Amino acid sequence: MRILVTGGTGYIGSHTVLSLQEAGHEVVAIDNLVNSSEESLRRVAGLSGKAAVFHRVDLVDESAIDAVFAAHPIDAVIHFAGLKAVGESVREPLRYYHNNLTGTLNLLRVMDRHGVRSIVFSSSATVYGEHNPSPYLEKMEIGANNPYGRTKEQIEDILTDLGAADSRWRIALLRYFNPVGAHPSGLIGEDPQGIPNNLVPFIAQVAVGRREKLMVFGGDYDTPDGTCQRDYIHVVDLAQGHVAALDFVAEKPGVFRWNLGSGKGSSVLEVLRSFEKAVGRPLPYEVTGRRPGDLPAFWADASLALADLGWSTTRTVDQMCEDHWRWQKNNPHGYNT
Ligand code: UD1
């Protein structure tokens, strides 16, 4: 198939482009490059031996999306493009709603006009909100607690309504847990701009000397070691989950939801210890106050993806840290190195 990947130069996008090419698909990638670099796709081409077509397109520009569909016979779309920082979304809700929702609506309208009705959407475990106990199950009632999370939830609603209105649509809603790690080559990985919001990119920058120490947000949670637990998933496992979801919806129209997680929680200190093992030395940290909005612990029930897609995670937290570290060590300043 020829797959359009929105957000194709980003962290999960670039790893998924590679997995798609390895599975024999052709890729057309689009991105507005606000938070990523085209260098990621040059490196993916080096790994796969196949260049993805790239167009710099912002999804808020509907005519630009139309031009891409007019130029390439697209079979299905994987939709990653979106703003994704929780704190920023609280400060700038209009920017988040405009970018994420308008961009998606434009994309869906163009797809419909061109008769392309297969889409895999990049959702998040954040849609489960605060009220659900772990492990999270796809059938639970969702309800996010910040503007970023609500854009994911609202896009799920839009896609669900679309699937109900027109049975030709094939829709996969993938709820990611905490993606970390990098391709084992160390050539592609996560390259956050500014101060990283997320745990593993922050630890990696401490390890490479770009930050002084890790601040552990809260040591007094009701968890085994007092720090929060999350379900970390290797980005290559995650990328392969997209290929599996695409194969599934190619066979079956409808709207489907799958958790992409390992089914296991790890604490902040456990991840730090794994990263230290990868680096081969202790890393400085300080336990500080809780981060507003953080939940003590959550993880996936990952059994539905296994049953439907035959997909499950295969890579451990140690492997995530080893691969993340290889990428960071070889590229201390990301793609600008
Ligand atoms: C965060 C978002 C989530 C989003 C996901 C995308 C919040 C509250 N949640 O998830 O909505 O879908 O990123 O990847 O922002 N930690 C530290 N020190 C740090 C950074 C993080 O101790 O410098 C801790 C956090 O308190 C948390 C854990 O590490 O317990 C993981 O944090 P993070 O990587 O930001 O992921 P989430 O908060 O789970």
Coordinates of N, CA and C in Angstrom, one line a residue, residues 95-173:
R95 N -4.6 27.5 20.7 CA -3.6 27.0 19.7 C -3.7 25.4 19.6
Y96 N -3.9 24.8 20.7 CA -4.0 23.3 20.7 C -5.3 22.8 20.0
Y97 N -6.4 23.5 20.3 CA -7.7 23.0 19.7 C -7.6 23.3 18.2
H98 N -7.1 24.5 17.9 CA -7.1 24.9 16.4 C -6.2 23.9 15.7
N99 N -5.0 23.8 16.1 CA -4.0 23.0 15.4 C -4.5 21.5 15.3
N100 N -4.8 20.9 16.5 CA -5.1 19.5 16.5 C -6.5 19.1 15.9
L101 N -7.5 19.9 16.2 CA -8.8 19.6 15.7 C -9.0 20.1 14.3
T102 N -8.6 21.3 14.0 CA -8.8 21.8 12.6 C -8.0 21.0 11.6
G103 N -6.7 20.7 12.1 CA -5.9 19.9 11.2 C -6.5 18.6 10.9
T104 N -7.0 17.9 11.9 CA -7.6 16.6 11.7 C -8.9 16.7 10.8
L105 N -9.7 17.7 11.1 CA -10.9 17.8 10.2 C -10.6 18.1 8.8
N106 N -9.6 18.9 8.5 CA -9.1 19.2 7.2 C -8.7 17.9 6.5
L107 N -7.9 17.1 7.3 CA -7.4 15.9 6.7 C -8.5 14.9 6.4
L108 N -9.5 14.8 7.3 CA -10.6 13.8 7.1 C -11.4 14.2 5.9
R109 N -11.7 15.6 5.7 CA -12.5 16.0 4.6 C -11.8 15.8 3.3
V110 N -10.5 16.0 3.3 CA -9.7 15.7 2.0 C -9.7 14.2 1.7
M111 N -9.5 13.4 2.8 CA -9.5 11.9 2.6 C -10.9 11.5 2.0
D112 N -12.0 12.0 2.6 CA -13.3 11.6 2.1 C -13.5 12.0 0.6
R113 N -13.1 13.2 0.3 CA -13.2 13.7 -1.1 C -12.4 12.8 -2.1
H114 N -11.3 12.3 -1.6 CA -10.5 11.5 -2.5 C -10.8 10.0 -2.4
G115 N -11.8 9.7 -1.6 CA -12.2 8.2 -1.4 C -11.2 7.4 -0.7
V116 N -10.4 8.1 0.2 CA -9.4 7.3 1.1 C -10.1 7.3 2.5
R117 N -10.5 6.1 2.9 CA -11.2 6.0 4.1 C -10.7 5.0 5.1
S118 N -9.3 4.9 5.1 CA -8.6 4.1 6.1 C -7.7 5.0 6.9
I119 N -7.8 5.0 8.2 CA -7.0 5.9 9.0 C -6.6 5.2 10.4
V120 N -5.3 5.3 10.7 CA -4.8 4.9 12.0 C -4.5 6.2 12.8
F121 N -5.1 6.4 13.9 CA -4.9 7.7 14.6 C -4.1 7.5 15.9
S122 N -3.2 8.4 16.1 CA -2.3 8.5 17.2 C -3.0 9.1 18.4
S123 N -3.7 8.2 19.2 CA -4.3 8.7 20.5 C -3.4 8.4 21.6
S124 N -3.9 8.6 22.8 CA -3.0 8.5 24.0 C -3.8 7.9 25.2
A125 N -3.0 7.3 26.1 CA -3.6 6.7 27.3 C -4.1 7.9 28.2
T126 N -3.7 9.1 27.9 CA -4.2 10.2 28.6 C -5.7 10.4 28.5
V127 N -6.4 9.8 27.5 CA -7.8 9.9 27.4 C -8.5 9.2 28.5
Y128 N -7.9 8.2 29.2 CA -8.5 7.5 30.3 C -8.8 8.4 31.5
G129 N -8.0 9.6 31.6 CA -8.3 10.5 32.7 C -8.0 10.0 34.0
E130 N -8.6 10.6 35.0 CA -8.2 10.3 36.4 C -9.2 9.3 37.1
H131 N -10.3 9.1 36.4 CA -11.4 8.3 37.1 C -11.3 6.8 36.9
N132 N -10.4 6.3 36.0 CA -10.4 4.9 35.8 C -9.3 4.2 36.5
P133 N -9.6 3.0 37.1 CA -8.5 2.3 37.8 C -7.6 1.6 36.7
S134 N -6.4 1.3 37.1 CA -5.5 0.5 36.2 C -5.7 -1.0 36.5
P135 N -5.5 -1.9 35.5 CA -5.1 -1.5 34.1 C -6.3 -1.0 33.3
Y136 N -5.9 -0.1 32.4 CA -6.9 0.5 31.5 C -7.4 -0.4 30.5
L137 N -8.7 -0.5 30.3 CA -9.3 -1.3 29.2 C -10.0 -0.4 28.2
E138 N -9.9 -0.8 27.0 CA -10.5 0.0 25.9 C -11.9 0.3 26.1
K139 N -12.7 -0.6 26.8 CA -14.1 -0.3 26.9 C -14.5 0.7 28.0
M140 N -13.5 1.1 28.7 CA -13.8 2.1 29.8 C -14.2 3.5 29.2
E141 N -15.0 4.2 30.0 CA -15.5 5.5 29.6 C -14.3 6.5 29.7
I142 N -14.0 7.2 28.6 CA -12.9 8.1 28.6 C -13.2 9.5 29.1
G143 N -12.2 10.3 29.4 CA -12.4 11.7 29.9 C -11.1 12.3 30.3
A144 N -10.5 13.0 29.4 CA -9.1 13.5 29.7 C -9.3 14.8 30.6
N145 N -8.1 15.1 31.2 CA -8.2 16.2 32.2 C -7.3 17.4 31.8
N146 N -6.9 17.5 30.5 CA -6.2 18.7 30.1 C -6.5 19.0 28.6
P147 N -6.3 20.2 28.1 CA -6.7 20.5 26.7 C -6.0 19.6 25.7
Y148 N -4.7 19.2 25.9 CA -4.0 18.3 25.0 C -4.8 17.0 24.9
G149 N -5.1 16.4 26.1 CA -5.8 15.2 26.2 C -7.2 15.2 25.6
R150 N -7.8 16.4 25.8 CA -9.2 16.5 25.3 C -9.1 16.6 23.7
T151 N -8.0 17.1 23.2 CA -8.0 17.1 21.7 C -7.9 15.7 21.2
K152 N -7.2 14.8 21.9 CA -7.1 13.4 21.5 C -8.5 12.7 21.7
E153 N -9.2 13.0 22.8 CA -10.5 12.5 23.1 C -11.5 13.0 22.0
Q154 N -11.5 14.2 21.7 CA -12.4 14.8 20.7 C -12.2 14.2 19.3
I155 N -10.9 14.0 19.0 CA -10.7 13.4 17.7 C -11.2 12.0 17.7
E156 N -11.0 11.3 18.8 CA -11.6 9.9 18.8 C -13.1 10.0 18.6
D157 N -13.8 11.0 19.2 CA -15.2 11.1 19.1 C -15.6 11.4 17.6
I158 N -14.8 12.3 17.0 CA -15.1 12.7 15.6 C -15.0 11.4 14.7
L159 N -13.9 10.7 14.9 CA -13.7 9.5 14.1 C -14.8 8.4 14.4
T160 N -15.2 8.3 15.6 CA -16.3 7.4 16.0 C -17.6 7.7 15.3
D161 N -17.9 9.0 15.3 CA -19.1 9.5 14.6 C -19.0 9.3 13.1
L162 N -17.8 9.5 12.6 CA -17.6 9.3 11.1 C -17.8 7.8 10.8
G163 N -17.3 6.9 11.6 CA -17.4 5.5 11.3 C -18.9 5.1 11.4
A164 N -19.6 5.7 12.3 CA -21.0 5.3 12.5 C -21.9 5.8 11.3
A165 N -21.5 7.0 10.8 CA -22.2 7.6 9.7 C -22.0 6.9 8.3
D166 N -20.8 6.4 8.2 CA -20.4 5.8 6.9 C -19.6 4.6 7.1
S167 N -20.2 3.4 6.8 CA -19.6 2.1 7.1 C -18.4 1.8 6.2
R168 N -18.1 2.7 5.2 CA -16.9 2.5 4.4 C -15.6 2.8 5.2
W169 N -15.7 3.6 6.3 CA -14.5 4.0 7.0 C -13.9 2.8 7.8
R170 N -12.6 2.8 7.8 CA -11.8 1.8 8.5 C -10.9 2.6 9.4
I171 N -11.2 2.6 10.7 CA -10.6 3.5 11.7 C -9.9 2.8 12.9
A172 N -8.7 3.0 13.1 CA -8.0 2.4 14.3 C -7.6 3.6 15.2
L173 N -8.0 3.5 16.5 CA -7.7 4.5 17.5 C -6.6 3.9 18.4

